[in-house]
């Protein structure tokens, strides 16, 4: 079914959740190209194409993720500003857009406690080379704020550190766990955007 794409597929995201009495399983894929598109697939019999989203990104799409309820899909572009888009994919409607960072962006993750993602709660994070950014809703738009490298103990992550993946804890939606390219695990408080712990001081941790 890759024939719906006109260039190389570069990223993929999966979502499975109950919708009414049924289980909904969908997949989103992104591609490179001058006018790249996002394809939303139903994972039922025959893998039918549900929606095609395009018109915002240029050069390509590097990262993609579903919101916790599955109604929205976010993507990071391959342009110089690693632009962010958030779509209501069922309505084929661009809800939000923003420039994330000129530095390389390697991960995108939504908060599983999305229902409380207001002024005091982070809706999603983006992260990558030498940065992590916490995004929240502000009025009708979104705003992103950088997290600090400091952990409160005068220790800092290396200035050359890459954050390669990040997730929100289900048990504590205000805590983000991230991993660097050297294998160090870190945690951030998404409310204060402060790093609270890392595994570099754990002698039993191998990295």
C-alpha positions as a LaTeX table, in Angstrom:
\begin{tabular}{lrrr}
\hline
Residue & $x$ (\AA) & $y$ (\AA) & $z$ (\AA) \\
\hline
Unk1 & 0.00 & 0.00 & 0.00 \\
Unk2 & 3.03 & 2.32 & $-0.15$ \\
Unk3 & 1.81 & 3.38 & $-3.61$ \\
Unk4 & $-0.24$ & 6.09 & $-1.84$ \\
Unk5 & 3.11 & 7.68 & $-1.02$ \\
Unk6 & 5.06 & 9.30 & $-3.84$ \\
Unk7 & 8.45 & 9.23 & $-2.09$ \\
Unk8 & 10.33 & 7.40 & 0.67 \\
Unk9 & 8.36 & 6.76 & 3.87 \\
Unk10 & 10.32 & 8.28 & 6.77 \\
Unk11 & 8.20 & 7.81 & 9.90 \\
Unk12 & 5.25 & 5.91 & 11.34 \\
Unk13 & 2.94 & 6.09 & 14.37 \\
Unk14 & 0.29 & 3.69 & 15.69 \\
Unk15 & $-2.81$ & 4.22 & 17.81 \\
Unk16 & $-5.24$ & 1.71 & 19.27 \\
Unk17 & $-8.13$ & 2.67 & 21.50 \\
Unk18 & $-11.77$ & 1.95 & 22.21 \\
Unk19 & $-14.24$ & 4.13 & 20.35 \\
Unk20 & $-17.76$ & 3.49 & 21.55 \\
Unk21 & $-18.03$ & $-0.29$ & 21.69 \\
Unk22 & $-15.41$ & $-0.85$ & 19.00 \\
Unk23 & $-11.62$ & $-0.94$ & 19.02 \\
Unk24 & $-10.05$ & 1.59 & 16.68 \\
Unk25 & $-6.61$ & 0.85 & 15.23 \\
Unk26 & $-5.00$ & 3.40 & 12.92 \\
Unk27 & $-1.54$ & 4.08 & 11.58 \\
Unk28 & 0.01 & 7.34 & 10.32 \\
Unk29 & 2.93 & 7.49 & 7.89 \\
Unk30 & 4.97 & 10.43 & 6.61 \\
Unk31 & 7.28 & 10.87 & 3.63 \\
Unk32 & 10.06 & 13.06 & 2.22 \\
Unk33 & 9.55 & 15.38 & $-0.74$ \\
Unk34 & 8.87 & 18.96 & $-1.74$ \\
Unk35 & 5.19 & 18.68 & $-0.78$ \\
Unk36 & 5.11 & 15.70 & 1.59 \\
Unk37 & 1.92 & 14.12 & 2.82 \\
Unk38 & 0.75 & 12.24 & 5.89 \\
Unk39 & $-1.35$ & 9.14 & 5.23 \\
Unk40 & $-3.76$ & 7.79 & 7.85 \\
Unk41 & $-4.57$ & 4.10 & 7.49 \\
Unk42 & $-7.19$ & 1.93 & 9.11 \\
Unk43 & $-5.65$ & $-1.32$ & 10.29 \\
Unk44 & $-8.71$ & $-3.32$ & 9.39 \\
Unk45 & $-9.02$ & $-5.77$ & 6.55 \\
Unk46 & $-7.37$ & $-4.46$ & 3.40 \\
Unk47 & $-5.63$ & $-1.56$ & 5.18 \\
Unk48 & $-7.86$ & 1.12 & 3.63 \\
Unk49 & $-6.52$ & 4.67 & 3.37 \\
Unk50 & $-8.60$ & 6.94 & 5.62 \\
Unk51 & $-7.14$ & 10.41 & 5.06 \\
Unk52 & $-4.31$ & 12.24 & 3.30 \\
Unk53 & $-2.99$ & 15.38 & 5.00 \\
Unk54 & $-0.75$ & 17.79 & 3.12 \\
Unk55 & $-0.07$ & 21.45 & 2.35 \\
Unk56 & 1.87 & 22.61 & 5.41 \\
Unk57 & 5.21 & 20.80 & 5.48 \\
Unk58 & 8.05 & 21.16 & 2.99 \\
Unk59 & 11.11 & 18.95 & 2.35 \\
Unk60 & 9.70 & 16.04 & 4.36 \\
Unk61 & 8.32 & 14.74 & 7.65 \\
Unk62 & 10.72 & 13.29 & 10.21 \\
Unk63 & 8.54 & 12.49 & 13.25 \\
Unk64 & 4.88 & 11.73 & 13.75 \\
Unk65 & 2.64 & 10.91 & 16.75 \\
Unk66 & $-1.01$ & 10.50 & 17.71 \\
Unk67 & $-2.58$ & 12.33 & 20.63 \\
Unk68 & $-3.70$ & 10.14 & 23.51 \\
Unk69 & $-7.33$ & 10.03 & 22.34 \\
Unk70 & $-6.28$ & 9.39 & 18.76 \\
Unk71 & $-8.23$ & 12.33 & 17.32 \\
Unk72 & $-5.15$ & 14.39 & 16.46 \\
Unk73 & $-1.87$ & 13.67 & 14.73 \\
Unk74 & 1.27 & 15.80 & 15.11 \\
Unk75 & 4.26 & 15.89 & 12.78 \\
Unk76 & 7.73 & 17.44 & 12.69 \\
Unk77 & 9.00 & 18.68 & 9.35 \\
Unk78 & 12.44 & 18.41 & 7.74 \\
Unk79 & 12.68 & 22.17 & 7.09 \\
Unk80 & 15.33 & 24.31 & 8.78 \\
Unk81 & 13.01 & 25.24 & 11.68 \\
Unk82 & 11.70 & 21.68 & 12.14 \\
Unk83 & 8.17 & 23.03 & 11.91 \\
Unk84 & 5.39 & 21.37 & 13.88 \\
Unk85 & 1.85 & 20.66 & 12.68 \\
Unk86 & $-1.12$ & 19.31 & 14.60 \\
Unk87 & $-4.12$ & 18.06 & 12.62 \\
Unk88 & $-7.60$ & 16.92 & 13.40 \\
Unk89 & $-7.08$ & 14.12 & 10.93 \\
Unk90 & $-10.73$ & 13.10 & 10.61 \\
Unk91 & $-11.68$ & 16.63 & 9.57 \\
Unk92 & $-8.49$ & 17.11 & 7.52 \\
Unk93 & $-8.00$ & 20.35 & 9.46 \\
Unk94 & $-4.73$ & 21.96 & 10.55 \\
Unk95 & $-5.32$ & 23.01 & 14.17 \\
Unk96 & $-1.92$ & 24.33 & 15.21 \\
Unk97 & 1.49 & 25.03 & 13.73 \\
Unk98 & 4.76 & 26.34 & 15.15 \\
Unk99 & 8.50 & 26.41 & 14.65 \\
Unk100 & 10.18 & 24.07 & 17.15 \\
Unk101 & 13.99 & 24.45 & 16.92 \\
Unk102 & 16.74 & 24.93 & 14.37 \\
Unk103 & 18.57 & 22.18 & 16.26 \\
Unk104 & 17.79 & 18.60 & 15.23 \\
Unk105 & 14.48 & 17.29 & 16.66 \\
Unk106 & 14.50 & 13.54 & 17.29 \\
Unk107 & 11.36 & 12.81 & 19.29 \\
Unk108 & 7.76 & 13.89 & 19.76 \\
Unk109 & 5.50 & 12.53 & 22.52 \\
Unk110 & 2.02 & 13.38 & 23.79 \\
Unk111 & 0.94 & 13.48 & 27.43 \\
Unk112 & $-1.35$ & 10.55 & 28.23 \\
Unk113 & $-3.25$ & 12.82 & 30.62 \\
Unk114 & $-4.42$ & 14.90 & 27.68 \\
Unk115 & $-7.72$ & 15.85 & 29.28 \\
Unk116 & $-5.89$ & 18.03 & 31.80 \\
Unk117 & $-3.46$ & 19.55 & 29.31 \\
Unk118 & $-4.41$ & 23.15 & 30.01 \\
Unk119 & $-2.32$ & 26.07 & 31.20 \\
Unk120 & $-0.70$ & 24.08 & 34.00 \\
Unk121 & $-0.13$ & 20.85 & 32.13 \\
Unk122 & 2.16 & 19.98 & 29.27 \\
Unk123 & 0.31 & 18.68 & 26.21 \\
Unk124 & 3.35 & 17.18 & 24.48 \\
Unk125 & 7.14 & 17.41 & 24.30 \\
Unk126 & 9.66 & 17.69 & 21.50 \\
Unk127 & 13.35 & 16.99 & 22.03 \\
Unk128 & 16.62 & 16.32 & 20.26 \\
Unk129 & 20.08 & 17.87 & 20.04 \\
Unk130 & 20.86 & 19.83 & 23.21 \\
Unk131 & 17.21 & 20.56 & 24.05 \\
Unk132 & 13.86 & 19.42 & 25.34 \\
Unk133 & 10.78 & 21.60 & 24.90 \\
Unk134 & 7.47 & 21.44 & 26.77 \\
Unk135 & 4.37 & 22.49 & 24.82 \\
Unk136 & 1.04 & 23.58 & 26.30 \\
Unk137 & $-2.18$ & 25.11 & 25.06 \\
Unk138 & $-2.41$ & 28.89 & 25.26 \\
Unk139 & $-5.69$ & 30.47 & 24.23 \\
Unk140 & $-6.42$ & 29.13 & 20.77 \\
Unk141 & $-2.76$ & 28.38 & 20.11 \\
Unk142 & 0.18 & 26.51 & 21.59 \\
Unk143 & 3.41 & 27.65 & 23.20 \\
Unk144 & 6.69 & 25.81 & 23.78 \\
Unk145 & 9.22 & 26.39 & 26.54 \\
Unk146 & 12.64 & 24.86 & 26.88 \\
Unk147 & 13.50 & 22.61 & 29.80 \\
Unk148 & 16.68 & 23.20 & 31.77 \\
Unk149 & 19.73 & 20.93 & 31.58 \\
Unk150 & 20.38 & 21.53 & 35.30 \\
Unk151 & 19.21 & 18.84 & 37.72 \\
Unk152 & 19.47 & 21.00 & 40.86 \\
Unk153 & 22.75 & 19.39 & 41.93 \\
Unk154 & 25.10 & 21.47 & 39.79 \\
Unk155 & 25.28 & 18.68 & 37.23 \\
Unk156 & 24.51 & 19.33 & 33.61 \\
Unk157 & 24.03 & 17.10 & 30.65 \\
Unk158 & 26.79 & 17.35 & 28.09 \\
Unk159 & 26.36 & 20.32 & 25.77 \\
Unk160 & 26.55 & 17.81 & 22.90 \\
Unk161 & 23.85 & 15.49 & 24.29 \\
Unk162 & 21.09 & 14.23 & 22.01 \\
Unk163 & 17.73 & 13.21 & 23.49 \\
Unk164 & 16.59 & 10.33 & 21.33 \\
Unk165 & 13.27 & 9.38 & 22.97 \\
Unk166 & 10.87 & 10.70 & 25.61 \\
Unk167 & 7.67 & 9.49 & 27.29 \\
Unk168 & 5.24 & 10.73 & 29.93 \\
Unk169 & 4.75 & 8.46 & 32.94 \\
Unk170 & 1.24 & 7.00 & 33.15 \\
Unk171 & 1.40 & 7.06 & 36.94 \\
Unk172 & 2.55 & 10.69 & 37.03 \\
Unk173 & 1.65 & 12.69 & 33.92 \\
Unk174 & 3.76 & 15.64 & 35.08 \\
Unk175 & 6.95 & 13.55 & 34.78 \\
Unk176 & 8.80 & 13.01 & 31.50 \\
Unk177 & 11.41 & 10.26 & 31.15 \\
Unk178 & 13.96 & 10.73 & 28.36 \\
Unk179 & 17.04 & 8.92 & 27.12 \\
Unk180 & 20.20 & 10.40 & 25.63 \\
Unk181 & 22.26 & 8.96 & 22.79 \\
Unk182 & 24.82 & 7.73 & 25.36 \\
Unk183 & 22.21 & 5.74 & 27.31 \\
Unk184 & 21.66 & 8.12 & 30.22 \\
Unk185 & 18.07 & 8.20 & 31.50 \\
Unk186 & 16.75 & 11.53 & 32.75 \\
Unk187 & 13.51 & 12.78 & 34.24 \\
Unk188 & 11.95 & 16.22 & 34.01 \\
Unk189 & 9.12 & 17.88 & 35.87 \\
Unk190 & 6.90 & 19.10 & 33.05 \\
Unk191 & 5.28 & 21.72 & 35.30 \\
Unk192 & 8.58 & 23.39 & 36.22 \\
Unk193 & 10.50 & 22.18 & 33.14 \\
Unk194 & 13.37 & 21.21 & 35.47 \\
Unk195 & 15.50 & 18.09 & 35.25 \\
Unk196 & 14.97 & 16.17 & 38.49 \\
Unk197 & 17.11 & 13.03 & 38.12 \\
Unk198 & 19.48 & 11.19 & 35.84 \\
Unk199 & 21.19 & 7.81 & 35.85 \\
Unk200 & 24.73 & 9.16 & 35.40 \\
Unk201 & 25.33 & 9.07 & 39.17 \\
Unk202 & 24.12 & 5.49 & 39.58 \\
Unk203 & 27.14 & 3.21 & 39.84 \\
Unk204 & 25.00 & 0.22 & 38.97 \\
Unk205 & 23.86 & 1.82 & 35.73 \\
Unk206 & 25.73 & 0.73 & 32.63 \\
Unk207 & 25.81 & 3.19 & 29.74 \\
\hline
\end{tabular}
